[in-house]
CSV table of C-alpha atoms and ligand atoms in Angstrom, one decimal:
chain,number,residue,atom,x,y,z
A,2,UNK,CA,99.3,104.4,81.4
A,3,UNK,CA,98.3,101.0,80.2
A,4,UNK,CA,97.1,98.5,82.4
A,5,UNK,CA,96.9,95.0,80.5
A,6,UNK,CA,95.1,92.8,82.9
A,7,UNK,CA,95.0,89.0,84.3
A,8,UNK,CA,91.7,88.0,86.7
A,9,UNK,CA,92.6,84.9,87.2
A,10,UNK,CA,93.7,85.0,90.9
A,11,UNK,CA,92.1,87.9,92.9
A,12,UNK,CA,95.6,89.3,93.8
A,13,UNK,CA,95.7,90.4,90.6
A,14,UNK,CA,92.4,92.2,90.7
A,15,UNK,CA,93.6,93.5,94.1
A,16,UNK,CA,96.5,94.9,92.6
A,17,UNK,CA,95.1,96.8,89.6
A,18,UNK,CA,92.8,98.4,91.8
A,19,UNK,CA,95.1,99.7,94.2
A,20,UNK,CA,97.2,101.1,91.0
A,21,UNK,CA,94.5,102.5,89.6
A,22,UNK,CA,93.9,104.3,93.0
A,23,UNK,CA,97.2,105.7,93.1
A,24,UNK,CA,96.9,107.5,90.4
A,25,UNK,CA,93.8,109.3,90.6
A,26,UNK,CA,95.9,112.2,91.2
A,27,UNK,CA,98.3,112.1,88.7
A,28,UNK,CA,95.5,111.8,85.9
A,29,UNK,CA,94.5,115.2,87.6
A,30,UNK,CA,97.8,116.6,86.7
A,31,UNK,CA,98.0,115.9,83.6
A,32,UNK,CA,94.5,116.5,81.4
A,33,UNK,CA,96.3,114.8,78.5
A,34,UNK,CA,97.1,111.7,80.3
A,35,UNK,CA,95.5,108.7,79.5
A,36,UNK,CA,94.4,105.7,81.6
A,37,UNK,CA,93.8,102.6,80.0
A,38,UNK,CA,92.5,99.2,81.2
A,39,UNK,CA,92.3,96.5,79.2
A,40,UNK,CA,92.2,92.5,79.2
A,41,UNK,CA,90.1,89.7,81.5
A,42,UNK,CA,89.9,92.5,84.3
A,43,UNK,CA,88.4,95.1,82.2
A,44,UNK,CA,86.0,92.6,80.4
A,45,UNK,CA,84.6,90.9,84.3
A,46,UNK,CA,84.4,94.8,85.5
A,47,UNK,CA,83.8,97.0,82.9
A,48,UNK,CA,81.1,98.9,84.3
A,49,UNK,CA,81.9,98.9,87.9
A,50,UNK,CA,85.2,100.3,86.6
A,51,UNK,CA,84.1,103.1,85.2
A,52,UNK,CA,82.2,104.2,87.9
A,53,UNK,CA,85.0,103.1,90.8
A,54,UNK,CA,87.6,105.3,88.9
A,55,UNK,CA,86.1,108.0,86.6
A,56,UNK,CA,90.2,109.0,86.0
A,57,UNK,CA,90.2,105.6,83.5
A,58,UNK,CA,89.6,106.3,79.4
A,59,UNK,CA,89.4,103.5,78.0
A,60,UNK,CA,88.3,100.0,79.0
A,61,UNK,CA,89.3,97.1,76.1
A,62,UNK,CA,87.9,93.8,77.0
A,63,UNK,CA,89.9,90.6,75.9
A,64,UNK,CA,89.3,90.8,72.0
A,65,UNK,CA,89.6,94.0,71.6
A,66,UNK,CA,93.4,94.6,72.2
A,67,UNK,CA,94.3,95.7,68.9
A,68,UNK,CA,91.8,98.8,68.2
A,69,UNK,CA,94.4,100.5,71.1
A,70,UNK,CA,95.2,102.7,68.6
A,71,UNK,CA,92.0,104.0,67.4
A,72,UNK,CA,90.4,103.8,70.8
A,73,UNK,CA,93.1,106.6,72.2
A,74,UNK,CA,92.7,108.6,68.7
A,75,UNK,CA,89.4,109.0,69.8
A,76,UNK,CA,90.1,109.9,73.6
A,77,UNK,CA,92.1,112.7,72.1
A,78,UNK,CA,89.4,113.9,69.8
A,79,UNK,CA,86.4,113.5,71.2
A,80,UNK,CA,87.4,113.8,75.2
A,81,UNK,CA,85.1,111.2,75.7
A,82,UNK,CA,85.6,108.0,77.4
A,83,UNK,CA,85.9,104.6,75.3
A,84,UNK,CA,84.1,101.0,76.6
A,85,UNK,CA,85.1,98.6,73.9
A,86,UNK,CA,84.0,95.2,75.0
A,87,UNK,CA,82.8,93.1,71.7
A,88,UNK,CA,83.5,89.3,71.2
A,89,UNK,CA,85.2,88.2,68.0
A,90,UNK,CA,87.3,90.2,66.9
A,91,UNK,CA,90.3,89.0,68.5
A,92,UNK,CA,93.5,89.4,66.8
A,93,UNK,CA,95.9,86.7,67.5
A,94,UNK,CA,98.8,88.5,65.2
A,95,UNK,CA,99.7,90.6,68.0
A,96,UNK,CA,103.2,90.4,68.2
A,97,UNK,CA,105.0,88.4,70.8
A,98,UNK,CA,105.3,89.4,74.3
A,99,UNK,CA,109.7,89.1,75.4
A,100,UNK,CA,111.4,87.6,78.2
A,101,UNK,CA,114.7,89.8,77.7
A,102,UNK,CA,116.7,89.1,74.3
A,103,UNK,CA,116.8,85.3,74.8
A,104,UNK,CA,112.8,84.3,74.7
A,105,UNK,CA,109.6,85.4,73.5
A,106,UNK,CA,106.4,84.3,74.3
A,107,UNK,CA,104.2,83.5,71.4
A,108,UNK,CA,100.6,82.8,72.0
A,109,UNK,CA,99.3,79.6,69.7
A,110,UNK,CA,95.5,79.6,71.5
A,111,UNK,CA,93.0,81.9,73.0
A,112,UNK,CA,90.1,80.9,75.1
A,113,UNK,CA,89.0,78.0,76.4
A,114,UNK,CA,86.3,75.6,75.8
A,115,UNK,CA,86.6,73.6,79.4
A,116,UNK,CA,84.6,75.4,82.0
A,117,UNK,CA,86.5,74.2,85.3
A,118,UNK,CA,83.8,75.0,88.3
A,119,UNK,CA,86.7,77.5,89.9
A,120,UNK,CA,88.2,79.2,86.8
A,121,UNK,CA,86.8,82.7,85.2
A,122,UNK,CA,89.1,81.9,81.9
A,123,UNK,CA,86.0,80.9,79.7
A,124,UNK,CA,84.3,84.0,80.4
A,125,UNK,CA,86.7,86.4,80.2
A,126,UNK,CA,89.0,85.0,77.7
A,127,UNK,CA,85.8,83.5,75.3
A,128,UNK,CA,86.1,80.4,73.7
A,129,UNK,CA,89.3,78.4,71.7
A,130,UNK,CA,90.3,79.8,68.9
A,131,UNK,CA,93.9,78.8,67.4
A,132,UNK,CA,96.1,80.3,65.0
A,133,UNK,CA,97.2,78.7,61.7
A,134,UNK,CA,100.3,76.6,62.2
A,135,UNK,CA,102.4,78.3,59.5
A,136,UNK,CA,101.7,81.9,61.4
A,137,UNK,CA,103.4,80.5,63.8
A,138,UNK,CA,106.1,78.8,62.2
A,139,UNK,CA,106.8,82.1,60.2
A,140,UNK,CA,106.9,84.3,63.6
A,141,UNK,CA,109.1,82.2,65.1
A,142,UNK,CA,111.3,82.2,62.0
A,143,UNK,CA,111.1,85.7,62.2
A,144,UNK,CA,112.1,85.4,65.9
A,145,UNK,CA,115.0,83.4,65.5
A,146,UNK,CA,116.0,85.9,62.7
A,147,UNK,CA,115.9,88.5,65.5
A,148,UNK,CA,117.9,86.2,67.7
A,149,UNK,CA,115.7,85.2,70.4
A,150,UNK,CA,116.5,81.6,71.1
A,151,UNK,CA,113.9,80.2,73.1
A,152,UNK,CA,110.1,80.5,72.9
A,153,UNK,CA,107.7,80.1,74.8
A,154,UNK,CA,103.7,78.8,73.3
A,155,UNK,CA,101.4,80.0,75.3
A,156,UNK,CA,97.5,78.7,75.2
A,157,UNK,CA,95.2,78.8,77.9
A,158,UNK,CA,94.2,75.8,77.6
A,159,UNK,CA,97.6,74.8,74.9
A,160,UNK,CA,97.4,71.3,74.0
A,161,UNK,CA,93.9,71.8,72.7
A,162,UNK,CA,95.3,74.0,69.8
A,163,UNK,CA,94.3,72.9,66.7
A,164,UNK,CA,90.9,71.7,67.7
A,165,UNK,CA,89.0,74.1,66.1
A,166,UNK,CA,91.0,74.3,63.0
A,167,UNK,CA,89.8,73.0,59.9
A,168,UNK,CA,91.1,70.7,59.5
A,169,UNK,CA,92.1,69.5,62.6
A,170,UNK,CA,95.5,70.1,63.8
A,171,UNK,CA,97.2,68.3,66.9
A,172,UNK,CA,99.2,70.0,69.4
A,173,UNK,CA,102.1,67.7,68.2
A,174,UNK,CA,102.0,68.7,64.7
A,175,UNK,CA,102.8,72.4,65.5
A,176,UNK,CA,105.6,70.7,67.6
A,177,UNK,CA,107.2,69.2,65.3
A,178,UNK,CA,106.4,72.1,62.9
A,179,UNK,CA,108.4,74.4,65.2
A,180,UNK,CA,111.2,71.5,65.8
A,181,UNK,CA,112.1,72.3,62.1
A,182,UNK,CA,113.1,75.7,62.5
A,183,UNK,CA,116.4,76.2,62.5
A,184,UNK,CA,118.6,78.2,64.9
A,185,UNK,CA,115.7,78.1,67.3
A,186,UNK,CA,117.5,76.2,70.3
A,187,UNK,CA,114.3,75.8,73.0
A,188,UNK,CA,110.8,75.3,73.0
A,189,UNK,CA,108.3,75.2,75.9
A,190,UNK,CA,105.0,75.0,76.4
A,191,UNK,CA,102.4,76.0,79.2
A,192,UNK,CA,99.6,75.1,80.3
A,193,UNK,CA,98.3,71.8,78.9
A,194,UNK,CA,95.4,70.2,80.7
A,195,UNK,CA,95.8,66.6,81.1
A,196,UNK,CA,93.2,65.1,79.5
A,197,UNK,CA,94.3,66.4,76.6
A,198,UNK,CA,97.8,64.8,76.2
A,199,UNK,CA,97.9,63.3,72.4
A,200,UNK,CA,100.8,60.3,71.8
A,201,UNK,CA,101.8,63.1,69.5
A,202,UNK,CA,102.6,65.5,72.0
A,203,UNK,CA,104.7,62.9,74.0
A,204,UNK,CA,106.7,61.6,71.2
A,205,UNK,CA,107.8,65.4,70.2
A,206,UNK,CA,109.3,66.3,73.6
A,207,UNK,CA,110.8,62.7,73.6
A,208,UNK,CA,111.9,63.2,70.0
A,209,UNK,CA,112.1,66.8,68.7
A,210,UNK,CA,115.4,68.3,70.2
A,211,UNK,CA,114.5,71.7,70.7
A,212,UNK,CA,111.2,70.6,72.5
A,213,UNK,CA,112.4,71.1,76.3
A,214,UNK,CA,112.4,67.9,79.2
A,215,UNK,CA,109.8,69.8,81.2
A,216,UNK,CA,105.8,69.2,81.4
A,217,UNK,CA,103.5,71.3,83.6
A,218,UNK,CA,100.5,68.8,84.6
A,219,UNK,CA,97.7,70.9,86.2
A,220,UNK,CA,96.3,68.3,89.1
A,221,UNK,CA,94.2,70.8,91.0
A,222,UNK,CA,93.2,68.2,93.4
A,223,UNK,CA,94.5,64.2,94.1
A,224,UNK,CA,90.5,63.7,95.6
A,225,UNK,CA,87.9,62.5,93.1
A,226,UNK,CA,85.3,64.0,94.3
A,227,UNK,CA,86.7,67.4,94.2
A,228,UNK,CA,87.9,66.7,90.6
A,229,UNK,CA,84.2,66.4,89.7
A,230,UNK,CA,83.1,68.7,91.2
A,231,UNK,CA,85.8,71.4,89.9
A,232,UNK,CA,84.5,69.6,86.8
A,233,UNK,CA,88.1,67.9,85.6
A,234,UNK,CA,87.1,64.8,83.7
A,235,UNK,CA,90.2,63.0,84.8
A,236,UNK,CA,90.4,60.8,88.3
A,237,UNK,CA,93.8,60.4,90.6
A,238,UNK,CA,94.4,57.2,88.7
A,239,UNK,CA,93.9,58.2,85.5
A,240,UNK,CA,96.1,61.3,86.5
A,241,UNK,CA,98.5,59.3,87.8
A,242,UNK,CA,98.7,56.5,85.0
A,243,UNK,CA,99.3,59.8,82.4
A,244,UNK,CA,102.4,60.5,84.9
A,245,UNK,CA,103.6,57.4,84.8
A,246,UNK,CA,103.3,56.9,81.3
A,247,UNK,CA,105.4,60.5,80.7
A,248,UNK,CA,107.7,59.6,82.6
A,249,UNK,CA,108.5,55.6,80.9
A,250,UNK,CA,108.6,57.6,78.1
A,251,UNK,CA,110.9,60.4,78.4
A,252,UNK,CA,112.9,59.3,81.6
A,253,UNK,CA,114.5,62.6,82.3
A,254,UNK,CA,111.1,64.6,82.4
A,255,UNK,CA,110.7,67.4,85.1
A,256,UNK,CA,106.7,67.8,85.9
A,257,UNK,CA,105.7,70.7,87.7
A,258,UNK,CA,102.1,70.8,88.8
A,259,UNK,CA,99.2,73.3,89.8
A,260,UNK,CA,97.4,72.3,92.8
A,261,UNK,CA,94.2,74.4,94.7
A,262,UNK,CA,93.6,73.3,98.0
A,263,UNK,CA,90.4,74.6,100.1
A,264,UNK,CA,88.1,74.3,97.4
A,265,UNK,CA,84.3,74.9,99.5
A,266,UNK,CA,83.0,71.3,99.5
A,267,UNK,CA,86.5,70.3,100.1
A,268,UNK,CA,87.0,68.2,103.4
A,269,UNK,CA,90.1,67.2,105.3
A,270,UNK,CA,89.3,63.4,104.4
A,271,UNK,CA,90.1,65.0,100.5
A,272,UNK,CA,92.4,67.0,101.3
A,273,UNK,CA,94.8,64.2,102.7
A,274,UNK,CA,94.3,62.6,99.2
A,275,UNK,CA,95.6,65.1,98.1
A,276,UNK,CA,98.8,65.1,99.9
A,277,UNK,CA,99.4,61.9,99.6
A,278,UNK,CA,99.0,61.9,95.5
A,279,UNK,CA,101.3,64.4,95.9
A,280,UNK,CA,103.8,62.4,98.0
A,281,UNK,CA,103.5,59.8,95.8
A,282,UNK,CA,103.9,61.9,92.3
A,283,UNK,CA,107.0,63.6,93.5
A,284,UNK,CA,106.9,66.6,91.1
A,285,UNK,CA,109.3,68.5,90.6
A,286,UNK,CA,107.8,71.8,92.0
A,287,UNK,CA,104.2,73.2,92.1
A,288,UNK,CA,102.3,76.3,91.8
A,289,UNK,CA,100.1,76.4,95.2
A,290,UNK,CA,97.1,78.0,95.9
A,291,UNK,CA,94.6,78.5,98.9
A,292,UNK,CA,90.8,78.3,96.6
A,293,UNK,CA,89.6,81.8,95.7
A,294,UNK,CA,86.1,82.5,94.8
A,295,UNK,CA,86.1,84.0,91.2
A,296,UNK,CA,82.7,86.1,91.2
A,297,UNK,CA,80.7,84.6,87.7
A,298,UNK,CA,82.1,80.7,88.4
A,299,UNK,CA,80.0,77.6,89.4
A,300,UNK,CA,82.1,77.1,92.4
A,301,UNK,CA,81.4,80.5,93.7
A,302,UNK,CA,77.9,79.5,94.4
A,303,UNK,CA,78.9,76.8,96.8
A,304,UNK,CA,78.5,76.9,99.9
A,305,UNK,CA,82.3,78.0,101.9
A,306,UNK,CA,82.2,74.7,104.0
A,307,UNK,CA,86.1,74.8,104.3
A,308,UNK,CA,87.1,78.5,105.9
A,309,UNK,CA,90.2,80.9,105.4
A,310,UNK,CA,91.9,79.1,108.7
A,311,UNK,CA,91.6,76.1,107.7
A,312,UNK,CA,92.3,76.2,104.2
A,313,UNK,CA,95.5,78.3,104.7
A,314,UNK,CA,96.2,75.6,107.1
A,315,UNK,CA,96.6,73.0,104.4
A,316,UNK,CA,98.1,75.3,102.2
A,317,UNK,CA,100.9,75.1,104.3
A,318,UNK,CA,101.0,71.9,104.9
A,319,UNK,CA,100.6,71.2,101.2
A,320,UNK,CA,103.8,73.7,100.5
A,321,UNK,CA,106.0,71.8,103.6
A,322,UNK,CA,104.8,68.9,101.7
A,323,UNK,CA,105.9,69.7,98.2
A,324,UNK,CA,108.7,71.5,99.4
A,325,UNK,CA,110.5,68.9,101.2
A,326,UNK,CA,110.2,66.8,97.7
A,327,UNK,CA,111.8,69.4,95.8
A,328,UNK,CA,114.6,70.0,98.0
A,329,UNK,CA,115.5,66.1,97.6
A,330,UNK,CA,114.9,66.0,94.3
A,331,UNK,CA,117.2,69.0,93.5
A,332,UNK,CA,120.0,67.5,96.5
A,333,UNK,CA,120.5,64.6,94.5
A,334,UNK,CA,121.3,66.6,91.1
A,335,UNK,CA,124.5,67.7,92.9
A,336,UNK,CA,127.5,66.7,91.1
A,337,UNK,CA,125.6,66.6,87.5
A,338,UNK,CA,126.8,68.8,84.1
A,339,UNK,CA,123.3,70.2,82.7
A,340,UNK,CA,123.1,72.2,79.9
A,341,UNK,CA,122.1,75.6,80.4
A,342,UNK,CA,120.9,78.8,78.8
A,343,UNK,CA,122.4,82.2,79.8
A,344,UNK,CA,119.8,84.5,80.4
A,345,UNK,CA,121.7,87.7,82.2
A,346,UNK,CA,123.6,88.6,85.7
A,347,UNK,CA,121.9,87.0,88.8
A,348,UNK,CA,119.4,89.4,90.6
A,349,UNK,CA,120.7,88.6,94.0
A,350,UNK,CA,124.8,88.8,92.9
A,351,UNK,CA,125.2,90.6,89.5
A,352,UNK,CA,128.4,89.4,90.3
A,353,UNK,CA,127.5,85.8,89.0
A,354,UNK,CA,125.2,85.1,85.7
A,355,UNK,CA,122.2,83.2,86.0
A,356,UNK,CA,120.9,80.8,83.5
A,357,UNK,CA,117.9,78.3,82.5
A,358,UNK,CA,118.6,74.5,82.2
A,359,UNK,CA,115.9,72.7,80.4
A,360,UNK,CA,113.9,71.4,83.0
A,361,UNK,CA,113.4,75.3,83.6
A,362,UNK,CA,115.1,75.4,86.8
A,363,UNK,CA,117.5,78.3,87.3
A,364,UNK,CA,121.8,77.9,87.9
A,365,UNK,CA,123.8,80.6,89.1
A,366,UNK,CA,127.4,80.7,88.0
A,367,UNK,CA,131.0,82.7,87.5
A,368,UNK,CA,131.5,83.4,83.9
A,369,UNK,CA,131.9,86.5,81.5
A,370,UNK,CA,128.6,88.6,80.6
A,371,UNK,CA,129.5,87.9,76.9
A,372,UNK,CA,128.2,84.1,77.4
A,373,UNK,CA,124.5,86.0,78.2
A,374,UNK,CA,122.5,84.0,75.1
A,375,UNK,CA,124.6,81.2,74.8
A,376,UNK,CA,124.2,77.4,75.5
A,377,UNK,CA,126.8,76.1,78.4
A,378,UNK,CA,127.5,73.2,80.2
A,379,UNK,CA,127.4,73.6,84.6
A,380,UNK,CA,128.4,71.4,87.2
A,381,UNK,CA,125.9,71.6,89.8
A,382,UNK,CA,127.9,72.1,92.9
A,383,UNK,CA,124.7,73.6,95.5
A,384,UNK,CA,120.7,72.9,95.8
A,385,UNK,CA,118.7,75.4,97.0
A,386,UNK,CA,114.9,75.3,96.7
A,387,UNK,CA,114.9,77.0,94.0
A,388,UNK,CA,117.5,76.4,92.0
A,389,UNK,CA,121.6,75.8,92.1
A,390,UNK,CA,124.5,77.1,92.5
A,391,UNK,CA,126.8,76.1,89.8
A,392,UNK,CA,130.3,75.9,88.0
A,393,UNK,CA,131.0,76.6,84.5
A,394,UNK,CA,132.2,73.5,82.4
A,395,UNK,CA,132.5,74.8,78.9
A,396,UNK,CA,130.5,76.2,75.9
A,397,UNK,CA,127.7,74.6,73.7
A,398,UNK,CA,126.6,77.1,71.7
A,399,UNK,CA,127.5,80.3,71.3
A,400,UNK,CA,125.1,83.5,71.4
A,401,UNK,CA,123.8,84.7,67.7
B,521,SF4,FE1,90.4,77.4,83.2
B,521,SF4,FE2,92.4,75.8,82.5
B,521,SF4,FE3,90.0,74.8,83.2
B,521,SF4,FE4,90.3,76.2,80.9
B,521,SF4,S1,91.2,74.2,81.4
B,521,SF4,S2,88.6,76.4,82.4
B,521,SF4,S3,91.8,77.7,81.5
B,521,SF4,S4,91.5,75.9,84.5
């Protein structure tokens, strides 16, 4: 059993260790079983790991993903557990990870070079280190070949990829690098910091058709205080000009957002910045989050001046907030044709198929299971939070 682990919210943590529990006994049943942990989690907690759950073989730490292999070989040999924790030798060839048949994810970037006060990334994941353009260009060739249609780059910190090439490479480059291969219908990226956002970047989701209408813009906060002390060298001004300037640029842009309320020193005074950047930005959706302390951060060395009441308190007034927005902003989309990617049946009525439009927001609709991979038009006809309810209007491009 292979656990490949995140640590960047401590549900996550919470969650491997109560799976890891759970099977204590079957590990006991079966003394050729293997248990394996490996990514950010095993890297933060390699030794408490050990010593919490004795029924785990192998711990791999973030750069050491691809001696798998060897490190189980050895298990079975030896009998012996296996701590493999070394920095450098990560191997960003590792093939893709797949949404379905219809998009892969293909990391660009690894680490991060940023150090935000609340975020355990640069420890766990090391520092940026990119992959040559044409690698990427040739897996997602090789993608395409296979007939995914969409992918997804994936960085930790994406639009700095490139940085540390030699030379340097923009974000923008690979873009329109990837907007030259043919048959490949969508690209996305996630997650860019905004301080980060070449002209180059812009013009190629304005300009490169495959490059999707959709930008996540990590705010974390709309105080600038809070932004300084989470260490984000952006203030709400500067964050708001960028927004601004996205969207005079590429008018039918959706921007989702990441925003952590509760930080320690943060007060209500803040806060209420906060909401009201957010009123004002009208996003399209956010990612919300109540601040947890990630063990090994700045921030975690702060004084808690905030509390778990009140900060799930303005949680929820942050989601009613953001909510509300949405709702409106997906109400008035009613009545529009968007083009859409069939990714499968519906999960709440197989009955119906559900797909992507390129803003990344989901339509469910009547049509046959053979459009699953295929570009279609849909008339919106419903807005629900999170998504619509839709009916087919014809065919754009059929599935490979
Ligand atoms: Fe973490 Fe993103 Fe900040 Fe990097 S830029 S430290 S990944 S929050």
């Amino acid at each position: 059993v292979v656990f490949n682990t995140c640590c960047v919210r401590e549900n996550a943590d919470v969650k491997v260790y109560g799976r890891l529990g759970e099977l204590k006994e079957h590990r006991k049943k079966n003394p050729k079983g293997m248990v394996v942990v490996a990514g950010c989690l095993a890297q933060k907690d390699a030794e408490s790991l050990r010593q919490r759950f004795p029924q785990v073989d192998i711990v791999l730490g973030t750069h050491n993903l691809k001696t798998l292999p060897d490190a189980v070989e050895n298990v079975a040999a030896t009998g012996r557990p296996e701590l493999r924790l070394k920095w450098g030798g990560a191997d960003l060839e590792l093939s893709a990870s797949r949404r379905g048949l219809i998009t892969a994810s293909v990391p660009v970037s690894m680490g991060c070079d940023e150090f935000c006060t609340f975020c355990i990334v640069p420890f766990v994941r090391g520092r940026l280190k990119s992959r040559p353009l044409e690698n990427i260009v040739k897996e997602a060739e090789h993608l395409v070949k296979r007939g995914y249609r969409e992918i997804m780059l994936l960085g930790q910190n994406v639009n700095t990829y490139g940085f540390d090439l030699s030379p340097r490479v923009d974000f923008g480059d690979l873009l329109y690098a990837l907007g030259g291969v043919q048959g490949l219908q969508r690209i996305r990226f996630t997650s860019p910091h905004p301080k980060d956002f070449s002209v180059k970047v812009l013009e190629a989701v304005r300009d490169v058709p495959s490059v999707v209408e959709h930008i996540h813009l990590p705010l974390q906060s709309g105080d600038d205080e809070v932004l300084r002390r989470m260490r984000r060298p952006y203030n709400r001004s500067e964050y708001f000009d960028l927004l601004t300037r996205i969207r005079e640029m590429i008018p039918d842009i959706s921007v989702t957002t990441d925003v952590i309320v509760g930080f320690p020193t943060e007060t209500e005074e803040q806060f209420e910045n906060t909401l009201e950047l957010v009123r004002r930005a009208r996003f399209d959706n956010a990612y919300m989050f109540a601040y947890s302390a990630r063990q090994g951060t700045a921030a975690a060395k702060l004084p808690d001046e905030v509390g778990e009441e009140a900060r799930y308190q303005r949680l929820y007034k942050l989601i009613q907030t953001q909510n509300a927005i949405t709702q409106e902003k997906h109400d008035q989309q009613v009545g529009r044709s968007i083009e859409v990617m069939v990714e499968g049946p519906s999960k709440k009525d197989p009955s119906r198929l559900t797909g992507r439009a390129r803003s990344n927001k989901l339509a469910h609709f009547v049509g046959s299971p053979d459009l699953i991979g295929s570009l279609v038009h849909v008339r919106l006809t419903e807005a629900y939070l999170f998504g619509f309810q839709g009916e087919l209007v014809g065919e754009l491009a059929a599935a490979g």
